XYZ file of N, CA and C in Angstrom:
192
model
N -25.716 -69.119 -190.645
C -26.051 -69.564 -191.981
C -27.540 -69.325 -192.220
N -28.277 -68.890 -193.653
C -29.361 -68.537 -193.668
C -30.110 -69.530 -194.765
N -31.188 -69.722 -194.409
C -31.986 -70.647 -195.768
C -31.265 -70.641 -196.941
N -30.854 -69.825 -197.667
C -30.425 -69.589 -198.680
C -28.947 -69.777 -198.911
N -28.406 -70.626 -197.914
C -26.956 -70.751 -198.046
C -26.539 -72.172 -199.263
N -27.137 -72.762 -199.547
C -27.327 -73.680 -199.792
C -27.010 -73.265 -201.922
N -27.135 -72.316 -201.943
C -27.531 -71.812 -203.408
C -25.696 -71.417 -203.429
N -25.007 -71.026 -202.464
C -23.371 -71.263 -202.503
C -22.349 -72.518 -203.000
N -23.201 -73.105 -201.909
C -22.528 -74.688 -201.956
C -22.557 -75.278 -203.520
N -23.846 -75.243 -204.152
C -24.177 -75.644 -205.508
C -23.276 -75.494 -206.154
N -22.979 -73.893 -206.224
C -22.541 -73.003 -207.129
C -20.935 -73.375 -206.855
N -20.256 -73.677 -206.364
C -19.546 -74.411 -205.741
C -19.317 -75.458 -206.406
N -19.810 -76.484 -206.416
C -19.252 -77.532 -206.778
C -19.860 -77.801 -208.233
N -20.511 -76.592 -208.436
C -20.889 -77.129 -209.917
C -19.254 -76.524 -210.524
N -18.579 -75.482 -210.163
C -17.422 -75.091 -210.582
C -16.259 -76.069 -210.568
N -16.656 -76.104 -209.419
C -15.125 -77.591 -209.536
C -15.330 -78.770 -210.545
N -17.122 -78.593 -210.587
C -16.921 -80.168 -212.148
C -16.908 -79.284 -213.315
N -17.266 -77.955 -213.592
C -16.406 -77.306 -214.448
C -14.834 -77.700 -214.824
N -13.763 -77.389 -213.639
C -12.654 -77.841 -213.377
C -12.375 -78.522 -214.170
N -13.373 -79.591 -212.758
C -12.483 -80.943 -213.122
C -12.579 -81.700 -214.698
N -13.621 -80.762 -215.604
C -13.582 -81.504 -216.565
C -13.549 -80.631 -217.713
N -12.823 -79.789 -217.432
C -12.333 -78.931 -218.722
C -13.261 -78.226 -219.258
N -14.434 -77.442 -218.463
C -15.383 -76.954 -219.237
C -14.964 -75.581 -218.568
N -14.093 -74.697 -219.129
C -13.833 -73.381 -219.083
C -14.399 -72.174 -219.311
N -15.430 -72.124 -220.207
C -16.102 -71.172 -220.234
C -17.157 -71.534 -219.311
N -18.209 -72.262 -218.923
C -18.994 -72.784 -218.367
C -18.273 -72.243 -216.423
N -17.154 -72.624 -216.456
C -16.668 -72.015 -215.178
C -16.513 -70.846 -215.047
N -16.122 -70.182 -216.025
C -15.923 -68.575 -215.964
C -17.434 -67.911 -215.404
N -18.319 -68.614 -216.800
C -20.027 -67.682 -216.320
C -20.549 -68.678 -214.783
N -20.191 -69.487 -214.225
C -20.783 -69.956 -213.079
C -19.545 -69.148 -212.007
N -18.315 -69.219 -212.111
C -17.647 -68.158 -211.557
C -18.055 -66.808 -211.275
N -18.375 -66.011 -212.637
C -18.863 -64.674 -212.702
C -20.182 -64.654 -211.712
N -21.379 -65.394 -211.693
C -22.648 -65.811 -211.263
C -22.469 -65.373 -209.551
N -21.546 -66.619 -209.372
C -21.237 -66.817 -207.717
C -20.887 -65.527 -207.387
N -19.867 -64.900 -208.010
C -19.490 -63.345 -207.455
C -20.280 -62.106 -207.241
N -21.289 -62.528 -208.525
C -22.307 -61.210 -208.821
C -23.560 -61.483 -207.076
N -24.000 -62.717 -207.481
C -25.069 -63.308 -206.192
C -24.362 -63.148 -204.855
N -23.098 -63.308 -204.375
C -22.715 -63.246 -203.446
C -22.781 -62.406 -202.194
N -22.640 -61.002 -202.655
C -23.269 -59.847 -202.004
C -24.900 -59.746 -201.451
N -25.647 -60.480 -202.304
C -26.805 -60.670 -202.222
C -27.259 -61.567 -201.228
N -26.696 -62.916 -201.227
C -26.985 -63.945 -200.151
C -26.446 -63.365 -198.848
N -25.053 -62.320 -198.584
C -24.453 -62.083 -197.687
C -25.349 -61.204 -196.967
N -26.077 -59.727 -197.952
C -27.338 -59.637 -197.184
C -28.722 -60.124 -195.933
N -28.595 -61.913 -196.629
C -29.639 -62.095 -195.684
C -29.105 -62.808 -194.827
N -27.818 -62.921 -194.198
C -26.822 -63.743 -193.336
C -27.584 -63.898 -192.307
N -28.813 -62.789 -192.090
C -29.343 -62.699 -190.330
C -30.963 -63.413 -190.387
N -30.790 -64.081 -191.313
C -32.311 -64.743 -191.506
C -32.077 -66.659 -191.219
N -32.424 -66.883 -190.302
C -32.618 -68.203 -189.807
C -33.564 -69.127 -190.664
N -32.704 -70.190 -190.810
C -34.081 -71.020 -191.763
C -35.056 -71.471 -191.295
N -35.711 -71.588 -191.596
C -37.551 -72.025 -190.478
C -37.290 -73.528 -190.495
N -37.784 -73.499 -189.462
C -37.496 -75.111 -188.791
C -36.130 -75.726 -188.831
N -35.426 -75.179 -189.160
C -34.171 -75.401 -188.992
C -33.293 -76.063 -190.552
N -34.864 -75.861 -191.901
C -34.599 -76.937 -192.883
C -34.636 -75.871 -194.027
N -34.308 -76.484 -194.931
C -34.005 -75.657 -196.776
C -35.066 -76.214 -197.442
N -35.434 -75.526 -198.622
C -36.421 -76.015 -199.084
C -35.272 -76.439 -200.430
N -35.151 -77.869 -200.811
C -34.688 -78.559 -201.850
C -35.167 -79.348 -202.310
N -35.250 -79.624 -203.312
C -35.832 -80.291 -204.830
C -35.114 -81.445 -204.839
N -35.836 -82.818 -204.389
C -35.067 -83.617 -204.900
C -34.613 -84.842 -205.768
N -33.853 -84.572 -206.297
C -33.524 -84.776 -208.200
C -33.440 -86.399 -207.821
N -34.010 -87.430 -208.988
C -33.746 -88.880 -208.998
C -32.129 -89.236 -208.895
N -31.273 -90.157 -207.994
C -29.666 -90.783 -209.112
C -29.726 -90.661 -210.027
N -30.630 -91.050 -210.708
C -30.528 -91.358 -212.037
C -30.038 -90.198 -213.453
N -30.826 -89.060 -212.834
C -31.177 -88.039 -213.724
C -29.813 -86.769 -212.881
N -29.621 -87.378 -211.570
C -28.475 -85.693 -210.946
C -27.435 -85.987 -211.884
């Protein structure tokens, strides 16, 4: 897994609350997104994350 794996997972579950809440077009272009980027992240498969950590932003409860 490479630093950048993390930008999958997102993309990921931002689709399933697409899904799960009836926002269909919104899933299609985050669908389309994941497919287009995918090739791209698969590229850097051989890059280890430094220190073993991701660099993430992190959002208040309040406001995710």
């Amino acid at each position: 897994m490479n630093q950048h794996a993390w930008i999958s997972a997102v993309l990921d579950d931002m689709i399933d609350y697409a899904l799960r809440n009836d926002l269909a077009e919104i899933r299609g272009e985050l669908t389309r997104t994941a497919d287009r980027i995918a090739p791209m992240l698969d590229e850097l498969d051989d890059t280890e994350p430094v220190d073993g950590a991701c660099d993430v932003i992190a959002i208040p409860p309040r406001r995710a």
